[in-house]
Short mmCIF file of C-alpha atoms in Angstrom, two decimals:
data_model
loop_
_atom_site.label_atom_id
_atom_site.label_comp_id
_atom_site.label_asym_id
_atom_site.label_seq_id
_atom_site.Cartn_x
_atom_site.Cartn_y
_atom_site.Cartn_z
CA MET A 1 -19.99 99.80 164.40
CA ASN A 2 -16.47 101.10 164.96
CA CYS A 3 -14.68 98.24 163.19
CA SER A 4 -13.04 97.63 159.81
CA ILE A 5 -15.32 97.46 156.76
CA VAL A 6 -15.34 93.86 155.63
CA SER A 7 -15.28 92.36 152.16
CA PRO A 8 -15.71 88.71 151.13
CA GLY A 9 -12.70 86.69 152.29
CA GLN A 10 -11.27 83.29 151.48
CA ASN A 11 -12.78 79.86 152.01
CA LEU A 12 -12.77 78.46 155.53
CA GLN A 13 -11.35 75.05 156.43
CA SER A 14 -13.88 72.48 157.65
CA TRP A 15 -12.37 72.51 161.16
CA GLN A 16 -12.69 76.31 161.24
CA LYS A 17 -16.38 76.05 160.34
CA THR A 18 -16.82 73.51 163.13
CA GLY A 19 -15.03 75.83 165.54
CA LEU A 20 -17.26 78.78 164.61
CA GLU A 21 -20.36 76.63 165.08
CA LEU A 22 -19.06 75.63 168.53
CA VAL A 23 -18.58 79.29 169.46
CA ALA A 24 -22.15 80.10 168.35
CA ASN A 25 -23.64 77.10 170.17
CA ILE A 26 -21.73 77.69 173.40
CA TYR A 27 -22.52 81.40 173.71
CA GLY A 28 -26.03 81.24 172.17
CA GLY A 29 -28.32 83.75 170.46
CA ARG A 30 -29.07 84.55 166.81
CA ASP A 31 -29.48 87.56 164.53
CA VAL A 32 -32.99 87.49 163.05
CA VAL A 33 -33.87 89.98 160.31
CA LEU A 34 -37.47 90.66 159.31
CA ALA A 35 -37.11 92.05 155.77
CA ILE A 36 -40.49 93.37 154.65
CA ASP A 37 -41.43 94.68 151.21
CA LEU A 38 -43.50 97.84 151.74
CA THR A 39 -44.93 98.14 148.24
CA GLU A 40 -48.63 97.68 147.51
CA SER A 41 -48.13 94.47 145.54
CA VAL A 42 -47.28 92.66 148.78
CA GLY A 43 -49.66 94.23 151.31
CA LEU A 44 -49.76 91.57 153.99
CA ASN A 45 -53.08 89.73 154.04
CA ASP A 46 -54.52 87.90 157.04
CA GLU A 47 -52.51 84.75 156.37
CA GLY A 48 -49.28 86.71 156.04
CA ARG A 49 -49.90 88.56 159.30
CA ILE A 50 -50.66 85.29 161.08
CA ARG A 51 -47.49 83.66 159.84
CA LEU A 52 -45.33 86.66 160.67
CA ARG A 53 -46.78 86.83 164.18
CA GLN A 54 -46.21 83.10 164.49
CA ILE A 55 -42.52 83.57 163.68
CA VAL A 56 -42.15 86.28 166.31
CA GLN A 57 -44.19 84.54 169.01
CA ASP A 58 -43.07 80.94 168.56
CA SER A 59 -39.63 80.80 166.95
CA LEU A 60 -37.64 83.49 168.75
CA ARG A 61 -35.44 82.35 171.64
CA PRO A 62 -33.95 84.28 174.56
CA GLY A 63 -30.68 85.87 173.46
CA ASP A 64 -31.85 86.53 169.88
CA LYS A 65 -31.39 89.99 168.38
CA VAL A 66 -34.21 91.10 166.08
CA TYR A 67 -33.83 93.64 163.25
CA VAL A 68 -36.78 95.02 161.27
CA VAL A 69 -35.68 96.08 157.76
CA PRO A 70 -38.43 97.54 155.53
CA PHE A 71 -37.52 98.09 151.88
CA ALA A 72 -38.84 99.21 148.51
CA THR A 73 -36.77 101.12 145.93
CA ILE A 74 -34.32 101.76 148.79
CA VAL A 75 -33.87 100.16 152.19
CA ASN A 76 -35.74 101.74 155.11
CA PRO A 77 -37.54 104.24 152.82
CA LEU A 78 -39.49 105.85 155.67
CA LYS A 79 -36.29 106.71 157.59
CA PRO A 80 -33.52 106.50 154.97
CA GLN A 81 -31.00 108.27 157.21
CA ILE A 82 -31.10 105.38 159.74
CA ASN A 83 -29.34 102.06 159.23
CA PRO A 84 -31.77 99.46 160.62
CA LEU A 85 -29.07 96.78 160.69
CA THR A 86 -26.86 97.80 163.59
CA VAL A 87 -26.36 96.04 166.91
CA GLU A 88 -27.44 99.22 168.66
CA GLY A 89 -30.73 99.29 166.73
CA ALA A 90 -31.61 95.65 167.39
CA VAL A 91 -34.30 94.54 169.80
CA LYS A 92 -32.89 91.95 172.17
CA PHE A 93 -35.41 89.18 172.77
CA ASN A 94 -35.35 87.99 176.38
CA GLY A 95 -38.79 86.44 176.57
CA LYS A 96 -42.50 86.91 175.90
CA GLN A 97 -42.43 90.39 177.39
CA ASP A 98 -40.53 91.59 174.28
CA ILE A 99 -43.00 90.21 171.71
CA SER A 100 -45.22 93.31 171.70
CA LYS A 101 -42.16 95.55 171.33
CA ILE A 102 -41.11 93.67 168.17
CA LEU A 103 -44.62 93.53 166.70
CA GLU A 104 -44.93 97.31 167.08
CA LEU A 105 -41.92 97.76 164.78
CA ILE A 106 -43.31 95.55 162.00
CA PRO A 107 -45.18 97.42 159.19
CA PHE A 108 -48.16 95.11 158.72
CA LYS A 109 -49.70 97.36 156.03
CA ALA A 110 -48.33 98.36 152.65
CA ASN A 111 -47.30 101.96 152.04
CA LEU A 112 -49.29 103.19 149.03
CA THR A 113 -46.81 106.02 148.38
CA LEU A 114 -44.05 103.57 147.56
CA GLN A 115 -43.53 101.89 144.19
CA ASN A 116 -40.99 99.47 142.74
CA THR A 117 -38.98 96.96 144.75
CA ASP A 118 -35.24 96.90 144.15
CA VAL A 119 -34.85 93.52 145.84
CA GLN A 120 -31.24 93.04 144.78
CA ARG A 121 -30.32 96.29 146.52
CA ALA A 122 -32.05 95.00 149.65
CA GLU A 123 -30.18 91.69 149.42
CA LEU A 124 -26.81 93.41 149.14
CA PHE A 125 -27.60 95.70 152.06
CA ILE A 126 -28.80 92.90 154.35
CA TYR A 127 -26.19 90.25 153.58
CA GLN A 128 -23.28 92.70 153.66
CA ASN A 129 -24.42 94.29 156.92
CA LEU A 130 -25.04 90.93 158.59
CA ALA A 131 -21.52 89.88 157.61
CA GLN A 132 -20.28 93.19 159.03
CA ILE A 133 -22.00 92.53 162.39
CA ASN A 134 -20.30 89.15 162.81
CA GLN A 135 -16.96 90.54 161.60
CA CYS A 136 -17.16 93.28 164.25
CA ARG A 137 -17.74 90.59 166.86
CA LEU A 138 -14.64 88.78 165.59
CA GLU A 139 -12.51 91.92 165.89
CA LYS A 140 -13.76 92.47 169.46
CA ASN A 141 -13.36 88.78 170.39
CA GLN A 142 -17.09 88.45 170.97
CA ALA A 143 -19.13 85.37 170.09
CA ILE A 144 -20.49 85.35 166.54
CA LYS A 145 -24.08 84.23 165.93
CA PRO A 146 -26.01 82.26 163.32
CA GLN A 147 -28.18 84.60 161.27
CA SER A 148 -31.55 84.34 159.56
CA VAL A 149 -33.40 86.64 157.16
CA ILE A 150 -37.19 86.31 156.89
CA TRP A 151 -38.20 87.87 153.58
CA ILE A 152 -41.77 89.04 152.94
CA THR A 153 -41.83 89.99 149.26
CA ASP A 154 -43.14 89.00 145.85
CA ALA A 155 -39.73 89.72 144.30
CA PRO A 156 -37.41 86.85 143.24
CA LEU A 157 -34.55 86.19 145.66
CA LEU A 158 -30.95 85.10 145.04
CA THR A 159 -31.12 85.76 141.30
CA ALA A 160 -28.05 85.90 139.07
CA ALA A 161 -26.20 89.20 138.61
CA GLY A 162 -28.13 91.65 136.48
CA ILE A 163 -31.91 91.48 136.29
CA ASP A 164 -34.24 92.29 133.38
CA SER A 165 -37.96 92.82 133.18
CA ASN A 166 -38.60 89.23 132.17
CA VAL A 167 -37.41 88.23 135.64
CA TRP A 168 -38.57 91.18 137.72
CA ILE A 169 -40.33 94.21 136.28
CA GLU A 170 -40.26 96.48 139.34
CA THR A 171 -36.50 97.11 139.61
CA PRO A 172 -36.01 100.79 138.64
CA ARG A 173 -34.54 101.30 135.17
CA ASP A 174 -31.65 103.33 136.56
CA SER A 175 -30.75 100.73 139.19
CA PRO A 176 -27.11 99.53 138.89
CA PHE A 177 -28.40 96.02 139.65
CA ARG A 178 -29.90 95.87 136.15
CA VAL A 179 -26.32 95.81 134.86
CA GLU A 180 -24.62 92.43 135.28
CA ASN A 181 -21.05 93.72 135.64
CA SER A 182 -21.77 96.85 137.68
CA GLU A 183 -19.78 97.22 140.89
CA GLU A 184 -22.97 96.80 142.98
CA SER A 185 -24.12 93.68 141.11
CA GLU A 186 -20.73 92.03 141.46
CA ARG A 187 -20.53 92.93 145.16
CA ARG A 188 -23.99 91.43 145.78
CA ILE A 189 -23.09 88.18 144.01
CA SER A 190 -19.77 87.98 145.87
CA TRP A 191 -21.61 88.16 149.20
CA ILE A 192 -24.19 85.58 148.13
CA ASN A 193 -21.32 83.27 147.17
CA ALA A 194 -19.30 84.02 150.32
CA LEU A 195 -22.07 83.35 152.85
CA PRO A 196 -23.43 79.83 153.57
CA LEU A 197 -27.06 80.52 152.65
CA ASN A 198 -29.89 78.02 153.07
CA ASN A 199 -33.11 79.20 151.44
CA ARG A 200 -36.65 77.94 152.16
CA LYS A 201 -39.85 79.61 151.01
CA LEU A 202 -43.60 79.43 151.36
CA LEU A 203 -45.97 80.98 148.81
CA ILE A 204 -48.95 82.93 150.17
CA ARG A 205 -51.93 83.74 147.93
CA THR A 206 -53.73 87.06 148.36
CA GLU A 207 -57.48 87.75 148.04
CA ASN A 208 -57.09 88.99 144.45
CA GLY A 209 -55.31 85.82 143.34
CA GLU A 210 -51.74 87.16 143.41
CA GLU A 211 -48.88 85.57 145.33
CA TYR A 212 -46.00 86.70 147.49
CA GLN A 213 -43.51 84.62 149.43
CA LEU A 214 -42.42 84.21 152.99
CA ALA A 215 -38.83 83.01 152.57
CA VAL A 216 -36.38 82.14 155.32
CA VAL A 217 -32.69 82.36 154.44
CA ASP A 218 -30.56 80.84 157.21
CA ILE A 219 -26.87 81.72 157.41
CA ALA A 220 -24.60 79.42 159.38
CA PRO A 221 -22.34 81.23 161.88
CA THR A 222 -19.42 82.49 159.84
CA VAL A 223 -16.85 85.25 159.44
CA GLN A 224 -14.57 86.26 156.60
CA GLU A 225 -11.07 84.82 156.79
CA PHE A 226 -8.05 86.81 155.66
CA CYS A 227 -4.66 85.11 155.76
CA THR A 228 -1.71 87.38 154.93
CA PRO A 229 1.98 86.46 154.43
CA ALA A 230 4.13 87.70 157.31
CA PRO A 231 7.91 88.06 157.73
CA GLY A 232 9.88 84.91 158.49
CA GLY A 233 7.95 82.66 156.13
CA ARG A 234 4.89 82.83 158.36
CA GLU A 235 1.25 83.67 157.73
CA THR A 236 -1.14 85.64 159.90
CA CYS A 237 -4.86 84.79 159.88
CA LEU A 238 -7.97 86.07 161.67
CA VAL A 239 -10.02 82.97 162.45
CA ASN A 240 -7.40 80.75 164.08
CA SER A 241 -6.47 83.20 166.83
CA TYR A 242 -10.14 84.11 167.31
CA LEU A 243 -11.12 80.49 167.88
CA GLY A 244 -8.24 80.09 170.32
CA LYS A 245 -9.41 83.07 172.40
CA LEU A 246 -13.09 82.06 172.38
CA LEU A 247 -12.71 78.31 172.86
CA TRP A 248 -9.77 77.85 175.26
CA LEU A 249 -11.88 78.31 178.40
CA PRO A 250 -14.87 76.19 177.27
CA GLY A 251 -12.33 73.66 175.97
CA LEU A 252 -10.58 73.55 179.35
CA ILE A 253 -13.90 73.18 181.17
CA PHE A 254 -14.95 70.40 178.80
CA LEU A 255 -11.60 68.64 179.30
CA LEU A 256 -11.91 68.84 183.09
CA VAL A 257 -15.51 67.62 182.95
CA PHE A 258 -14.49 64.79 180.62
CA ILE A 259 -11.61 63.76 182.88
CA GLY A 260 -13.95 63.95 185.88
CA PHE A 261 -16.47 61.82 184.02
CA ILE A 262 -13.86 59.17 183.17
CA VAL A 263 -12.58 59.15 186.75
CA GLY A 264 -16.16 58.92 188.02
CA VAL A 265 -17.00 56.03 185.70
CA LYS A 266 -13.86 54.17 186.73
CA LYS A 267 -14.65 54.74 190.41
CA TRP A 268 -18.25 53.63 189.90
CA MET A 269 -17.10 50.50 188.09
CA SER A 270 -14.61 49.72 190.83
CA LEU A 271 -17.35 50.06 193.44
CA GLN A 272 -19.57 47.65 191.49
CA LYS A 273 -16.82 45.04 191.32
CA LYS A 274 -16.87 42.35 193.97
CA TRP A 275 -13.58 41.85 195.76
CA GLU A 276 -12.23 38.33 196.06
CA LEU A 277 -10.84 37.32 199.44
CA VAL A 278 -8.86 34.05 199.38
CA VAL A 279 -8.57 32.55 202.87
CA ASP A 280 -5.53 30.29 203.32
CA PHE A 281 -5.93 27.80 206.21
CA THR A 282 -2.53 26.13 205.64
CA ALA A 283 -1.29 27.01 209.12
CA THR A 284 -4.34 25.22 210.57
CA LYS A 285 -3.65 22.11 208.49
CA ILE A 286 -6.76 22.68 206.34
CA GLU A 287 -5.53 22.30 202.79
CA GLU A 288 -8.48 23.74 200.87
CA ASP A 289 -8.67 27.54 200.55
CA GLN A 290 -11.94 29.42 201.05
CA VAL A 291 -12.93 32.05 198.50
CA CYS A 292 -15.23 34.86 199.67
CA ARG A 293 -16.70 37.57 197.43
CA LEU A 294 -17.25 40.94 199.06
CA PRO A 295 -19.43 43.66 197.41
CA ASN A 296 -19.27 47.31 198.42
CA ASN A 297 -20.86 48.22 201.78
CA LYS A 298 -21.08 44.55 202.78
CA ARG A 299 -19.23 42.53 205.42
CA ILE A 300 -17.88 39.07 206.14
CA ALA A 301 -18.11 37.57 209.61
CA ILE A 302 -15.04 36.09 211.27
CA GLY A 303 -16.25 33.21 213.40
CA GLU A 304 -19.84 32.09 213.49
CA TYR A 305 -22.35 32.68 210.66
CA ASP A 306 -24.20 36.02 210.73
CA GLU A 307 -27.39 36.53 208.71
CA PHE A 308 -26.44 40.13 207.92
CA CYS A 309 -23.13 39.11 206.30
CA VAL A 310 -22.51 37.86 202.77
CA ASP A 311 -20.18 35.12 204.04
CA SER A 312 -18.28 33.92 207.09
CA ILE A 313 -14.77 32.64 207.84
CA ASP A 314 -14.74 29.79 210.34
CA THR A 315 -12.57 30.18 213.46
CA PRO A 316 -12.44 28.26 216.76
CA GLY A 317 -15.15 28.99 219.31
CA PRO A 318 -18.81 29.88 219.16
CA GLU A 319 -18.26 33.63 218.99
CA ILE A 320 -18.13 36.15 216.16
CA ARG A 321 -14.73 37.70 216.68
CA GLY A 322 -15.16 40.49 214.17
CA PHE A 323 -16.08 41.57 210.70
CA LEU A 324 -14.25 42.39 207.49
CA ILE A 325 -16.14 45.45 206.27
CA ARG A 326 -15.81 47.03 202.82
CA LYS A 327 -16.45 50.76 202.49
CA GLY A 328 -15.85 51.90 198.92
CA ASN A 329 -12.29 50.93 198.11
CA ARG A 330 -11.26 50.48 201.74
CA LEU A 331 -11.33 47.35 203.87
CA TYR A 332 -11.62 47.41 207.66
CA LEU A 333 -11.31 44.85 210.43
CA GLU A 334 -13.83 45.58 213.17
CA PRO A 335 -13.63 43.39 216.32
CA THR A 336 -16.74 42.57 218.34
CA GLY A 337 -14.86 42.17 221.62
CA ASP A 338 -16.36 38.73 222.22
CA ALA A 339 -13.04 37.01 221.57
CA GLU A 340 -9.46 38.03 220.85
CA ILE A 341 -8.30 38.70 217.32
CA TYR A 342 -4.84 39.74 216.11
CA LEU A 343 -3.99 41.51 212.83
CA ASN A 344 -0.41 40.86 211.66
CA GLY A 345 0.60 40.05 215.22
CA LYS A 346 -1.09 43.04 216.91
CA LYS A 347 -4.23 42.74 218.98
CA VAL A 348 -7.14 44.70 217.47
CA SER A 349 -9.67 46.39 219.75
CA ILE A 350 -11.13 49.08 217.45
CA ARG A 351 -12.03 49.31 213.77
CA THR A 352 -8.73 49.15 211.88
CA LEU A 353 -7.94 49.91 208.22
CA ILE A 354 -6.35 47.07 206.25
CA SER A 355 -3.97 48.70 203.80
CA SER A 356 -2.07 45.71 202.39
CA SER A 357 -3.22 43.05 199.92
CA GLN A 358 -2.33 40.20 202.29
CA VAL A 359 -2.92 40.00 206.03
CA ARG A 360 -2.44 37.47 208.80
CA LEU A 361 -5.16 36.91 211.40
CA ASN A 362 -4.58 35.08 214.69
CA CYS A 363 -7.66 33.78 216.51
CA PRO A 364 -6.55 32.13 219.83
CA TYR A 365 -9.02 29.84 221.57
CA GLY A 366 -8.49 27.77 224.69
CA ARG A 367 -5.29 25.78 224.37
CA ASN A 368 -5.10 26.55 220.65
CA ARG A 369 -3.21 29.83 220.83
CA ASP A 370 -1.70 29.64 217.36
CA TYR A 371 -4.79 29.39 215.13
CA GLU A 372 -3.72 31.48 212.16
CA ILE A 373 -5.24 32.25 208.75
CA ILE A 374 -3.84 34.25 205.86
CA ILE A 375 -6.21 36.38 203.72
CA LYS A 376 -5.23 37.50 200.23
CA ILE A 377 -7.31 40.42 198.93
CA LYS A 378 -7.90 40.72 195.19
CA LYS A 379 -9.62 43.99 194.24
#
């Protein structure tokens, strides 16, 4: 694996666990181990084969890495020189085309030449190596993954340190795992305590009335934290800097998307709001103001009533002089050319943007050259 050998570290903070889960969810994929007891006492029956195929065919997702780990007295007894739990030896699942490749690696039949199942040795091997895989990813600033072990065995799992024949008779007498305080037993227990394990099991009955279990042990995405005192009263840790390197870009993208979402919602809300146009006729000696409400993409007629407008502002003469048109958050004055209209003292002949919140319109007619209204725009 070309990275430092890992040992159980210190407890993670809750925010660090959340950060590691975010890394795993963002980058995707899982490590899935199929740990299969090869001894005759298991010997997968029809139900066991069906359920194992079901796991491979229905539960794997693109991006998963699959490891097949057979075990008995030792791990991988048919090829003991090969470590089956390396990234290089995994089968990457990209879709249904990889199902047959994985099924070919699974030993569906017991090996009659093998006896005794040292399940605690298998547990130490699998849990320690899975931790090593994620720790290597941490060192290389690669995304860690959630991990799952599917056990097919009749041996008891996650037992206390040391195991006697009353609990499990098959463990070899010379196995260090029979001794509670042996280095191997203590290392196994330390890994079981260090990893966030969630165990579920299903008992399967064989034709001769015996039972074995299909157990799934899920491991939340995690790494081992090591914080070390550093000069200057400081402390150097592994996880904090790792999370910073893996999450800064997704965090920036999320922040930009969030800001864009907020801006978009505000813009959408502003477009849904009806503007209020207060028309002041004081200069024409009409004391009562007219209030018009203008939705987006609608218009108000200046002059005569128009059936395609939401409202109209009365001016002298039978003509429609123009329209106040709202486009998004912009308001335009568009003359019809049928009669003169002045905006803030200037004659308007083309569509003109109204940029202020109060405007003055002059609508001369006949001898009445000074007909003036003031419009206050409330957005």
